[in-house]
Amino acid sequence: MQYLFVRIVKARGLHPCQSPHVKIRSGPIAGRSLPARDSGAGCPEWNQVFALSQSKPESTLEISVWEDGPNEAFLGGVCFNLTDVPVRDQPDGPLAPQWYKLEGASDDAPVTGDIMVAVWIGTQADESFPESWNSDAPYVSYAYTRSKVYQSPKMWYLRAYVIEAQDLRLASAAPLPPGVPYNSAMTRRPIAASSSSSSLSWMEDLMFVASEPLSNHEMIVEVEDRSTKEPESLGYAVVPVASVEQRLDERQAVASRWFNLESTATRDGYRGRIHLRLCLEGGYHVLDEAAHVSSDFRPTAKQLWKPAVGVLELGILGARGLIPMKTRGSTDAYCVAKYGKKWVRTRTITDSFDPRWNEQYTWQVYDPCTVLTVGVFDNWRMFDAAGNRQDYRIGKVRIRVSTLESNRVYTASYPLLRLLPSGVKKMGEVQLAVRFACAALLPNTCAMYAQPMLPRMHHLRPLGVLQQDVLRVSAIMLVSEWLERSEPPLGQEVVRYMLDVNWHSWSNRRSRANWFRIMGVVSWAFGLARWIDDIRRWRNPTTTVLVHVLYLVLVWYPELVVPTASLYVFLIGAWYSRFRPRAPAGMDVRLSQADMVDADDLDEEFDPVPSTKPAEVVRARYDRLRILAARVQRLLGDLAAQGERVQALISWRDPRATKLFIGACLVVALVFYVVPPKMIAVALGFYFLRHPMFRDPMPPASLNFFRRLPSLSDRML
């Protein structure tokens, strides 16, 4: 999309005036500069760029200078014929501004002076576009409407190995140290104590998240005596995070250090000392996204990064059919895209239900098994009267890079869906163009599929699931605070929505959706079982006879089993290639079970923790959850019973059953020693596929024997 760029630099030789400003007009599009900065000697400066949409090209451009005040005084102007304006193509250098003589003199108000401007026609790829005043967002705060590229802060895992403490002044030994800003942790009770109760040992690992610049963070280690009703502080130590040693992997040894404890309650400065081993772990990837939608798996230390395997190109074309978001019946939409450490924000298109952004961004791809997230938001922060009003979420789309074919451009519209307390609602559609640029069978790209997703340290010294969740919340807080300090700020509500901070919270709808996903995964096994049952029952005699012949061939020539199975899978995969998706899929309402969700389930899903609902509602939901948990409990009990019956075969809990089983094993061993295995396999296969006239409708003896085996269910209270 083409834009008319106008750079207003400065003026000279104007009539003496206070804070002149510049007006720009091209057809119906008009703009006004900020008040000038006077550099002295009557030479006001603006240094401002305007980008006027060329969707309806005009023939002229008018630039005029005016004096601020209740009655604006005309100071002169310049008129350009747009047919003479040069078109700038990338990668041409920036167009140099030139001096133009101001015109428009009259007998009453003579015009003097010159103005320095540069006028050219370009696109969104122009480096001046992100900083320009845009005609698509007039009359609003300029700072909150322009496009911007952000970078997440570089984050480290801070490992604190608490060894021991000495010379503590306490009556009973039960101290616990918590942690650092933004996240905290506590040790368990000491595992050893001296006879004097002044020396304690923990030998415990604690993990925290710290972000650069590290000089802004301090780690506070406090020892508390929790043997009494109220915790009593025994002393604390402050450790600058910037002074902590950094290491790349587990092979790098880290020396432990002693830190003196101080107390603010008394004037006695020395309160004992604590022994710690601190290090910043560069071999981990700091998780700020859910693992199943992560856009990056690189470790913190740049020395451990592997080369990029391609480039991800995203074109944010526009949206259509957006619903009104404000009481005045308008929508001021912008897009945010996140991949890896790079966030991008498009400009805000004001008062439009079908905004057109036509902006393009690129990312380096280090792992194709990652996810690009694109969200659409309604801008509230651009209005000064809105105060701290948060931007409204319209919807988001996720695209997995590995689902994109190499060097192919996918252009599609994706529905923007929001789950509201009233139900799922379509908020509109967003139009995206995506391309994964890489060699089709590049060795590095193919080799990625055989490598672990997370860095080496995650496998050598893995973090617990609960620990990862706690650290992820801390990382999200650091990222959101960092981006909110940018200009223009990216609100915490935007960051939390893009990072899907509440994905792990309880939802009856999600549980039902996951159950149907499991049923969808194992449905092929059910279909295979039905097909085998049809063969056993001779419902299609031709198919059953062919299966007999194939079975005989495979038994007599067992070396053909593996190649035949591999060829069969190859043919199935080649056949299904005809039905492969033609474009990356967006959010699926039916898969999410959002189209059939109950109103009470939605109300429970949006209820925070702790609950804000009346006691009667909470009690009813608790009873419903107990009924659901009882079904799960019964299923777990049945699974445990089957495993215990297998163990009971040789455990002699049922002596007669064990005697029968081991006797049958002896007979089977003798038969296999005497009879050729191929003959046994043919006999068993033909017995399994025998005609229904030779089949007993009752369950087989082997199944009856297994069901009669004892389990431990009868010994439970």
XYZ file of C-alpha atoms in Angstrom:
717
model
C 0.000 0.000 0.000
C 1.420 3.379 -1.023
C 1.680 6.410 1.234
C 2.598 10.027 0.602
C 5.405 10.880 3.031
C 6.002 14.481 4.085
C 8.944 15.320 6.332
C 8.729 18.791 7.901
C 12.177 19.756 9.171
C 12.315 23.467 9.972
C 11.702 26.996 8.705
C 13.675 30.239 8.520
C 13.026 33.890 8.019
C 9.465 33.814 9.341
C 7.699 36.805 10.816
C 8.226 36.912 14.603
C 5.638 34.622 16.190
C 5.109 32.200 19.062
C 5.149 28.420 18.433
C 4.143 28.188 14.772
C 2.702 24.917 13.492
C 2.337 23.319 10.073
C -0.836 22.102 8.383
C -0.841 19.515 5.605
C -3.726 18.794 3.256
C -4.143 16.446 0.314
C -7.766 16.252 -0.753
C -9.917 15.251 2.241
C -6.894 14.172 4.306
C -5.463 16.807 6.625
C -2.891 16.791 9.385
C -1.363 19.186 11.850
C 2.109 19.182 13.354
C 3.073 19.629 16.967
C 4.119 23.117 18.120
C 7.575 24.037 16.892
C 10.728 24.055 18.969
C 12.431 27.409 18.493
C 16.134 26.930 17.877
C 16.766 30.687 18.005
C 17.026 33.444 15.425
C 13.453 32.785 14.264
C 14.168 29.266 13.003
C 11.460 26.944 14.367
C 12.030 23.198 14.085
C 9.495 20.362 13.852
C 11.337 17.256 12.590
C 8.066 15.419 12.072
C 6.995 12.939 9.375
C 3.472 12.543 8.011
C 2.205 9.482 6.104
C -0.945 10.162 4.070
C -2.852 7.221 2.621
C -2.891 7.033 -1.172
C -5.940 4.790 -1.423
C -7.644 7.688 -3.243
C -4.840 9.549 -5.000
C -5.111 13.322 -5.147
C -3.368 15.706 -7.517
C -1.981 18.307 -5.104
C -0.386 18.605 -1.679
C -0.675 21.804 0.367
C 1.739 22.655 3.183
C 1.048 25.803 5.186
C 2.573 27.456 8.252
C 0.350 29.071 10.879
C 0.833 30.961 14.109
C -0.671 29.452 17.256
C -3.330 31.413 19.040
C -7.070 31.975 19.207
C -6.938 33.621 15.774
C -4.489 31.658 13.676
C -2.363 33.837 11.431
C -1.294 32.515 8.043
C 2.502 32.678 7.647
C 2.849 31.139 4.178
C 2.540 27.907 2.286
C 3.822 25.649 -0.460
C 1.847 23.642 -3.036
C 3.155 20.459 -4.706
C 1.917 18.703 -7.817
C 1.863 15.019 -6.858
C 2.657 13.910 -10.381
C 6.134 15.369 -9.845
C 6.722 13.701 -6.450
C 9.408 10.989 -6.665
C 8.647 7.368 -5.777
C 11.151 5.829 -3.408
C 11.921 2.140 -3.863
C 13.801 0.080 -1.303
C 16.734 -0.047 -0.739
C 17.102 3.561 -1.937
C 18.532 5.971 0.603
C 16.364 8.590 2.321
C 15.332 11.601 0.270
C 17.219 14.758 1.277
C 14.976 17.668 2.383
C 15.105 20.931 0.433
C 14.301 24.573 1.080
C 11.098 25.921 -0.485
C 10.055 29.572 -0.492
C 6.804 30.261 1.318
C 4.118 31.837 -0.847
C 0.631 33.214 -0.461
C 1.423 36.865 0.185
C -1.272 39.545 0.268
C -1.185 43.299 0.616
C -2.279 43.131 4.263
C -0.005 40.249 5.353
C 3.185 39.861 3.373
C 4.830 36.406 3.567
C 8.534 35.885 4.112
C 10.730 32.909 4.850
C 11.452 29.399 3.679
C 10.527 25.925 4.864
C 12.637 22.761 4.622
C 10.605 19.718 3.606
C 11.002 16.393 1.816
C 8.122 14.790 -0.085
C 8.109 11.284 -1.561
C 5.846 8.302 -2.210
C 6.696 5.046 -0.433
C 5.242 2.026 1.367
C 5.129 0.626 4.884
C 8.639 -0.721 4.328
C 9.978 2.837 4.549
C 12.036 3.350 7.712
C 10.125 6.580 8.408
C 6.746 4.844 8.525
C 6.839 3.590 12.154
C 7.647 7.083 13.474
C 5.225 8.970 11.232
C 1.887 10.604 11.952
C -0.559 8.419 10.066
C -3.704 9.541 8.313
C -5.392 6.287 9.367
C -5.313 7.417 13.005
C -6.019 11.161 13.130
C -7.040 13.296 16.101
C -5.742 10.848 18.706
C -2.616 10.345 20.773
C 0.217 9.828 18.324
C 2.315 7.830 20.796
C -0.306 5.080 21.217
C -1.175 4.557 17.549
C 2.111 4.061 15.710
C 3.661 0.710 14.888
C 6.521 -0.584 16.975
C 8.926 -3.525 17.266
C 9.691 -4.758 20.796
C 12.190 -7.218 22.231
C 11.554 -9.340 25.299
C 14.172 -8.900 28.013
C 16.967 -11.414 28.247
C 16.060 -13.651 31.175
C 18.152 -16.040 33.282
C 17.351 -18.764 35.744
C 19.046 -17.872 39.019
C 19.986 -21.013 40.953
C 20.509 -20.637 44.690
C 21.825 -23.742 46.439
C 21.309 -23.158 50.171
C 23.979 -25.130 52.029
C 24.100 -24.066 55.666
C 24.053 -21.207 58.146
C 26.302 -20.612 61.155
C 26.424 -18.410 64.240
C 22.668 -17.871 64.257
C 21.057 -16.360 67.334
C 17.937 -18.429 67.846
C 16.171 -20.332 70.542
C 14.956 -23.222 68.378
C 16.144 -24.395 64.990
C 13.549 -23.926 62.262
C 14.772 -21.164 59.946
C 13.610 -20.736 56.387
C 15.022 -18.332 53.741
C 12.714 -16.839 51.105
C 13.809 -15.303 47.777
C 14.195 -12.406 45.382
C 12.051 -9.670 43.803
C 9.206 -10.847 41.534
C 9.439 -14.416 42.782
C 10.176 -16.131 46.054
C 10.766 -19.566 47.500
C 11.421 -21.158 50.855
C 13.456 -24.125 51.980
C 12.095 -26.969 54.045
C 13.124 -27.596 57.631
C 16.865 -28.020 58.162
C 18.140 -31.552 57.679
C 20.890 -31.225 60.293
C 21.674 -29.005 63.261
C 24.558 -28.705 65.672
C 24.206 -29.237 69.386
C 24.354 -25.505 70.014
C 21.470 -24.912 67.550
C 23.451 -22.058 65.962
C 24.458 -23.984 62.843
C 21.901 -25.434 60.449
C 22.130 -27.280 57.145
C 19.577 -27.393 54.290
C 21.341 -28.643 51.117
C 18.440 -27.462 48.961
C 18.129 -25.995 45.462
C 15.978 -22.929 44.780
C 15.308 -21.409 41.350
C 14.318 -17.857 40.426
C 14.003 -15.714 37.304
C 16.087 -12.588 36.720
C 16.061 -10.307 33.689
C 18.635 -7.980 32.238
C 19.851 -5.423 33.064
C 20.972 -7.496 36.031
C 22.276 -4.427 37.827
C 18.656 -3.472 38.577
C 18.017 -6.607 40.652
C 19.095 -7.767 44.072
C 18.627 -11.123 45.718
C 17.481 -10.882 49.329
C 18.211 -13.937 51.483
C 16.439 -13.814 54.826
C 16.641 -16.383 57.619
C 13.510 -16.688 59.742
C 12.715 -18.600 62.906
C 9.294 -20.152 62.368
C 9.152 -22.188 65.539
C 6.970 -19.509 67.130
C 3.521 -18.272 66.135
C 4.928 -15.211 64.411
C 8.020 -15.688 62.198
C 11.053 -13.917 63.619
C 13.735 -12.570 61.303
C 17.216 -13.725 62.310
C 19.038 -11.724 59.657
C 19.266 -11.093 55.959
C 21.856 -10.703 53.230
C 21.604 -8.674 50.016
C 23.342 -10.110 46.951
C 23.546 -8.004 43.746
C 22.438 -10.260 40.890
C 25.048 -8.676 38.609
C 27.783 -10.130 40.838
C 26.522 -13.715 40.473
C 28.616 -15.999 38.282
C 27.192 -17.118 34.933
C 27.644 -20.641 33.613
C 26.754 -22.337 30.330
C 26.339 -25.994 31.349
C 26.724 -28.431 34.231
C 30.414 -29.031 33.512
C 31.351 -25.555 34.696
C 32.004 -25.648 38.446
C 30.618 -22.842 40.610
C 32.296 -21.906 43.878
C 30.202 -21.432 46.995
C 30.355 -18.220 49.038
C 29.671 -17.105 52.598
C 27.424 -14.079 53.154
C 27.140 -12.208 56.427
C 23.639 -11.765 57.800
C 22.556 -8.352 59.019
C 19.614 -7.155 61.039
C 17.768 -3.853 60.960
C 16.097 -4.467 64.311
C 19.276 -4.079 66.357
C 22.460 -2.087 66.016
C 24.522 -5.232 66.142
C 25.403 -5.638 62.477
C 26.596 -9.258 62.504
C 23.834 -11.826 62.947
C 25.599 -14.912 61.615
C 26.415 -16.050 58.114
C 24.884 -18.223 55.417
C 26.618 -20.477 52.910
C 25.237 -20.283 49.334
C 26.200 -21.450 45.874
C 24.769 -18.981 43.374
C 24.882 -19.029 39.595
C 22.983 -17.706 36.603
C 22.104 -20.670 34.405
C 22.688 -19.874 30.733
C 21.994 -23.417 29.542
C 18.246 -23.307 30.258
C 15.479 -21.797 28.185
C 13.402 -19.502 30.387
C 9.818 -20.515 29.699
C 7.406 -17.595 29.407
C 4.915 -19.430 27.170
C 3.007 -22.657 27.557
C 5.127 -25.538 26.287
C 2.605 -26.609 23.630
C 2.486 -23.126 22.028
C 6.071 -22.022 22.607
C 7.714 -19.893 19.911
C 11.294 -20.381 21.051
C 13.407 -23.056 22.722
C 16.840 -21.407 22.626
C 18.905 -21.262 25.820
C 19.695 -17.953 27.462
C 23.419 -18.005 26.598
C 23.922 -16.872 23.017
C 27.060 -19.025 22.734
C 24.817 -22.120 22.757
C 22.522 -20.995 19.960
C 22.431 -23.038 16.785
C 22.251 -21.394 13.353
C 18.864 -20.360 12.011
C 17.156 -22.794 9.652
C 14.969 -20.267 7.857
C 13.029 -17.015 7.921
C 9.374 -16.589 8.859
C 7.634 -13.815 6.933
C 4.287 -12.484 8.130
C 2.080 -10.060 6.262
C -0.695 -8.558 8.395
C -3.090 -7.527 5.643
C -6.159 -6.410 7.537
C -9.360 -7.412 9.255
C -12.993 -7.414 8.295
C -16.322 -7.640 10.002
C -15.098 -6.382 13.382
C -17.896 -5.633 15.793
C -18.218 -2.262 17.604
C -16.136 -2.162 20.771
C -16.954 1.294 22.130
C -20.187 2.906 23.190
C -19.945 5.365 20.297
C -20.142 2.400 17.918
C -16.556 2.351 16.691
C -13.498 0.102 16.757
C -9.860 1.252 16.811
C -8.002 -1.961 16.048
C -4.346 -2.898 16.019
C -2.476 -6.212 15.755
C 0.266 -7.711 17.913
C 2.389 -10.617 16.668
C 4.818 -12.564 18.822
C 7.450 -15.083 17.800
C 10.591 -15.809 19.776
C 11.874 -12.749 21.603
C 10.470 -10.335 19.031
C 7.100 -8.647 19.400
C 5.596 -6.421 16.698
C 2.695 -4.027 16.918
C 0.930 -2.540 13.921
C -0.378 0.983 13.773
C -3.911 1.632 15.019
C -6.595 2.130 12.368
C -9.234 4.336 13.954
C -12.986 4.110 13.538
C -12.983 1.208 11.085
C -14.626 -2.212 11.102
C -12.528 -3.306 8.106
C -9.040 -1.951 8.880
C -6.207 -2.442 6.404
C -2.711 -2.599 7.890
C -0.660 -4.126 5.035
C 2.441 -4.418 7.211
C 5.156 -7.033 6.832
C 7.525 -8.447 9.443
C 10.171 -11.163 9.519
C 11.670 -13.439 12.171
C 14.629 -15.796 12.225
C 13.482 -19.401 12.728
C 15.718 -21.617 14.859
C 13.241 -24.471 15.300
C 10.331 -25.170 12.923
C 8.310 -26.885 15.668
C 7.295 -23.535 17.137
C 4.159 -21.386 17.092
C 3.483 -17.863 15.826
C 0.793 -15.958 17.747
C -1.148 -13.027 16.269
C -3.651 -11.090 18.370
C -6.073 -8.277 17.516
C -6.931 -5.628 20.111
C -9.100 -2.531 20.418
C -7.069 0.520 21.425
C -8.290 2.379 24.522
C -5.015 3.846 25.725
C -4.821 6.359 22.879
C -7.593 8.454 24.414
C -6.338 10.750 27.155
C -9.689 10.589 28.901
C -9.487 6.813 29.159
C -6.845 6.965 31.894
C -5.743 3.463 32.823
C -8.412 1.751 30.720
C -7.023 -1.494 29.326
C -7.053 -2.416 25.663
C -9.851 -4.825 24.784
C -9.070 -8.279 23.431
C -10.754 -9.073 20.117
C -9.185 -12.454 19.357
C -6.017 -14.278 18.407
C -4.688 -16.844 15.951
C -1.886 -19.388 16.349
C 0.063 -20.804 13.405
C 2.537 -23.661 13.854
C 5.562 -23.086 11.629
C 6.099 -26.797 10.986
C 2.696 -26.979 9.250
C 3.902 -24.563 6.543
C 5.430 -25.897 3.356
C 8.799 -24.412 2.462
C 8.759 -21.199 0.407
C 5.005 -21.247 -0.098
C 2.879 -18.174 0.620
C -0.311 -18.902 2.568
C -2.938 -16.166 2.396
C -6.108 -16.792 4.371
C -8.683 -15.246 6.672
C -8.912 -16.562 10.227
C -11.902 -16.107 12.531
C -11.352 -14.061 15.666
C -13.115 -15.924 18.455
C -13.605 -14.867 22.066
C -14.971 -16.994 24.853
C -17.169 -14.684 26.926
C -19.323 -15.429 29.985
C -22.295 -15.428 27.609
C -20.677 -17.961 25.257
C -18.346 -18.061 22.279
C -18.587 -15.051 19.983
C -17.084 -14.330 16.589
C -15.532 -10.863 16.719
C -14.530 -10.696 13.050
C -11.785 -12.048 10.814
C -8.104 -11.241 10.367
C -6.346 -11.647 7.021
C -2.762 -12.910 7.150
C -0.106 -13.919 4.648
C 2.560 -16.300 5.988
C 5.668 -17.750 4.377
C 8.382 -19.988 5.801
C 11.444 -19.353 3.664
C 13.931 -22.224 3.802
C 15.330 -24.982 1.637
C 12.762 -27.754 1.161
C 15.006 -30.556 2.521
C 17.772 -28.583 4.175
C 19.842 -30.996 6.319
C 19.750 -28.641 9.299
C 15.951 -28.413 9.124
C 15.468 -32.180 8.849
C 18.016 -32.825 11.608
C 15.972 -30.665 14.008
C 13.295 -33.380 14.149
C 15.771 -35.821 15.713
C 16.996 -33.394 18.382
C 15.408 -32.612 21.764
C 13.285 -29.487 21.793
C 14.602 -28.049 25.055
C 18.301 -27.357 25.682
C 20.692 -29.829 27.272
C 20.306 -28.590 30.854
C 16.560 -29.321 30.860
C 17.397 -33.018 30.486
C 20.499 -33.243 32.683
C 19.023 -31.262 35.590
C 15.289 -31.167 34.836
C 12.888 -28.817 36.553
C 9.717 -30.139 38.152
C 6.333 -29.456 36.580
C 5.134 -27.352 39.515
C 8.460 -25.501 39.606
C 8.182 -24.705 35.888
C 4.696 -23.258 36.386
C 5.886 -20.994 39.208
C 8.917 -19.815 37.229
C 6.773 -19.216 34.143
C 4.471 -16.897 36.085
C 7.530 -14.956 37.287
C 8.883 -14.737 33.721
C 5.541 -13.434 32.426
C 5.552 -10.718 35.097
C 9.052 -9.629 34.077
C 8.158 -9.552 30.370
C 4.920 -7.635 30.916
C 6.598 -5.027 33.135
C 9.425 -4.617 30.615
C 7.076 -4.095 27.651
C 4.814 -1.763 29.608
C 7.774 0.579 30.106
C 8.296 0.829 26.330
C 7.042 3.697 24.183
C 4.318 3.150 23.147
C 3.661 0.755 26.022
C 2.365 -2.741 25.412
C -0.126 -3.292 28.209
C 0.060 -6.157 30.663
C -3.370 -7.327 29.529
C -2.006 -7.674 25.978
C 1.109 -9.568 27.083
C -0.801 -11.919 29.364
C -3.338 -12.677 26.630
C -0.630 -13.352 24.038
C 1.306 -15.602 26.443
C -1.877 -17.444 27.484
C -1.157 -17.096 31.176
C -4.310 -18.935 32.350
C -4.100 -21.996 30.123
C -3.545 -24.347 33.101
C -6.549 -23.165 35.130
C -9.433 -25.576 35.715
C -12.157 -25.659 33.080
C -14.870 -28.261 32.764
C -15.106 -27.359 29.075
C -11.391 -28.001 28.487
C -11.582 -31.292 30.363
C -14.442 -32.423 28.143
C -12.551 -31.269 25.049
C -9.441 -33.192 26.113
C -11.542 -36.313 26.638
C -12.929 -36.083 23.105
C -9.396 -35.489 21.827
C -8.324 -38.752 23.459
C -11.303 -40.499 21.883
C -10.301 -39.057 18.521
C -6.755 -40.350 18.927
C -7.805 -43.913 19.792
C -10.698 -44.000 17.319
C -8.442 -45.667 14.744
C -7.870 -48.511 17.206
C -11.623 -48.900 17.646
C -12.041 -48.913 13.875
C -9.324 -51.543 13.516
C -10.991 -53.672 16.193
C -14.345 -53.439 14.385
C -12.676 -54.408 11.089
C -11.008 -57.444 12.693
C -14.304 -58.410 14.316
C -16.049 -58.231 10.927
C -13.371 -60.529 9.491
C -13.759 -62.997 12.357
C -17.522 -63.047 11.846
C -17.153 -63.604 8.059
C -19.435 -60.680 7.220
C -17.488 -60.260 3.974
C -16.268 -63.764 3.015
C -14.048 -62.463 0.196
C -12.130 -60.170 2.552
C -11.803 -62.929 5.142
C -10.398 -65.388 2.574
C -7.886 -62.770 1.367
C -6.817 -62.174 4.981
C -6.278 -65.932 5.380
C -4.047 -65.981 2.299
C -2.094 -62.904 3.399
C -1.663 -64.363 6.869
C -0.297 -67.616 5.425
C 2.210 -65.711 3.279
C 3.441 -63.594 6.200
C 3.736 -66.601 8.513
C 5.611 -68.674 5.956
C 7.842 -65.749 4.963
C 8.229 -63.708 8.180
C 10.986 -61.609 6.623
C 8.227 -59.872 4.614
C 6.370 -58.594 7.709
C 8.392 -55.416 8.308
C 8.739 -54.325 4.639
C 5.062 -55.062 3.985
C 3.961 -53.026 7.005
C 6.280 -50.153 6.028
C 4.990 -50.182 2.449
C 1.414 -50.176 3.733
C 2.071 -47.121 5.936
C 3.789 -45.387 3.003
C 0.790 -45.977 0.750
C -1.603 -44.695 3.426
C 0.493 -41.549 3.906
C 0.684 -40.947 0.162
C -3.072 -41.397 -0.135
C -3.808 -38.940 2.685
C -1.583 -36.306 1.053
C -4.521 -35.580 -1.238
C -6.494 -34.388 1.784
C -3.769 -32.389 3.529
C -4.732 -28.893 4.763
C -4.334 -26.185 2.155
C -3.779 -23.467 4.766
C -2.801 -23.378 8.452
C -5.819 -23.955 10.640
C -7.083 -21.342 13.088
C -9.004 -21.701 16.331
C -11.541 -24.549 16.262
C -14.787 -23.930 18.133
C -15.939 -27.530 17.943
C -12.599 -28.944 19.066
C -12.672 -26.553 22.046
C -16.225 -27.662 22.933
C -17.148 -23.977 23.012
C -20.274 -24.371 20.880
C -22.006 -26.740 23.309
C -20.767 -25.428 26.645
C -23.187 -24.969 29.513
C -23.739 -21.477 30.937
C -22.783 -22.625 34.437
C -19.551 -24.162 33.112
C -18.646 -20.828 31.508
C -19.461 -18.974 34.699
C -17.182 -21.347 36.613
C -14.400 -20.965 34.025
C -14.388 -17.174 34.423
C -14.584 -17.356 38.210
C -11.181 -16.354 39.679
C -9.294 -18.103 42.454
C -10.380 -17.741 45.234
C -13.988 -17.896 44.102
C -16.206 -14.813 44.298
C -19.471 -16.739 44.001
C -21.987 -17.341 46.817
C -21.510 -20.361 49.046
C -24.497 -22.186 47.517
C -23.028 -21.937 44.006
C -19.590 -23.076 45.183
C -21.158 -26.024 47.039
C -23.124 -27.107 43.955
C -20.011 -26.938 41.793
C -18.032 -28.853 44.373
C -20.646 -31.615 44.415
C -20.595 -31.763 40.620
C -16.813 -32.002 40.674
C -17.038 -34.818 43.218
C -19.316 -36.774 40.876
C -16.848 -36.287 38.020
C -13.921 -37.225 40.253
C -15.777 -40.378 41.345
C -15.906 -41.535 37.720
C -12.195 -40.900 37.330
C -11.579 -42.695 40.633
C -13.520 -45.736 39.438
C -11.609 -45.770 36.141
C -8.270 -45.606 37.972
C -9.390 -48.414 40.255
C -10.302 -50.604 37.277
C -6.920 -49.968 35.650
C -5.130 -50.809 38.897
C -7.172 -54.008 39.253
C -6.174 -55.217 35.776
C -2.506 -54.711 36.587
C -2.881 -56.498 39.919
C -4.531 -59.468 38.181
C -1.493 -59.743 35.917
C 0.745 -59.783 39.004
C -1.540 -62.380 40.630
C -0.709 -64.911 37.893
C 2.543 -65.854 39.632
C 2.136 -64.327 43.111
C 0.265 -67.380 44.556
C -2.490 -65.189 45.999
C -4.875 -67.661 44.355
C -2.967 -70.996 44.572
C -5.239 -72.861 42.136
C -5.045 -70.102 39.511
C -1.264 -69.893 39.807
C -0.927 -73.683 39.490
C -3.097 -73.660 36.370
C -1.123 -70.784 34.862
C 2.364 -72.173 35.442
C 1.170 -75.607 34.301
C -0.160 -74.061 31.094
C 3.178 -72.264 30.631
C 4.983 -75.611 30.923
C 2.701 -77.188 28.313
C 3.195 -74.220 25.969
C 6.966 -74.499 26.347
C 6.913 -78.219 25.498
C 4.645 -77.650 22.494
C 6.898 -74.907 21.138
C 9.934 -77.144 21.603
C 8.328 -79.957 19.588
C 6.113 -78.284 16.977
C 7.579 -75.847 14.400
C 6.635 -72.218 15.205
C 5.144 -71.647 11.748
C 2.688 -74.476 12.249
C 1.667 -73.058 15.638
C 1.222 -69.560 14.177
C -0.950 -70.911 11.338
C -3.054 -72.946 13.755
C -3.588 -70.004 16.118
C -4.414 -67.631 13.264
C -6.926 -69.983 11.661
C -8.464 -70.705 15.056
C -8.858 -66.952 15.649
C -10.474 -66.492 12.198
C -12.685 -69.603 12.324
C -16.221 -69.421 10.971
C -19.003 -68.319 13.396
C -20.604 -71.785 13.156
C -17.562 -73.101 15.040
C -17.557 -70.237 17.562
C -19.100 -70.208 21.044
C -20.984 -66.932 21.708
C -19.857 -66.951 25.351
C -16.578 -65.231 26.432
C -13.437 -67.335 25.857
C -11.905 -69.402 28.644
C -8.744 -67.266 28.790
C -10.765 -64.097 29.441
C -12.882 -65.852 32.057
C -9.717 -67.100 33.774
C -8.221 -63.572 33.835
C -11.376 -61.982 35.246
C -11.415 -64.498 38.102
C -7.920 -63.570 39.263
C -7.815 -61.635 42.561
C -6.921 -57.946 42.871
C -6.335 -55.713 45.885
C -9.720 -53.982 45.565
C -11.229 -56.230 48.246
C -8.577 -55.079 50.743
C -9.319 -51.370 50.439
C -11.354 -49.535 53.057
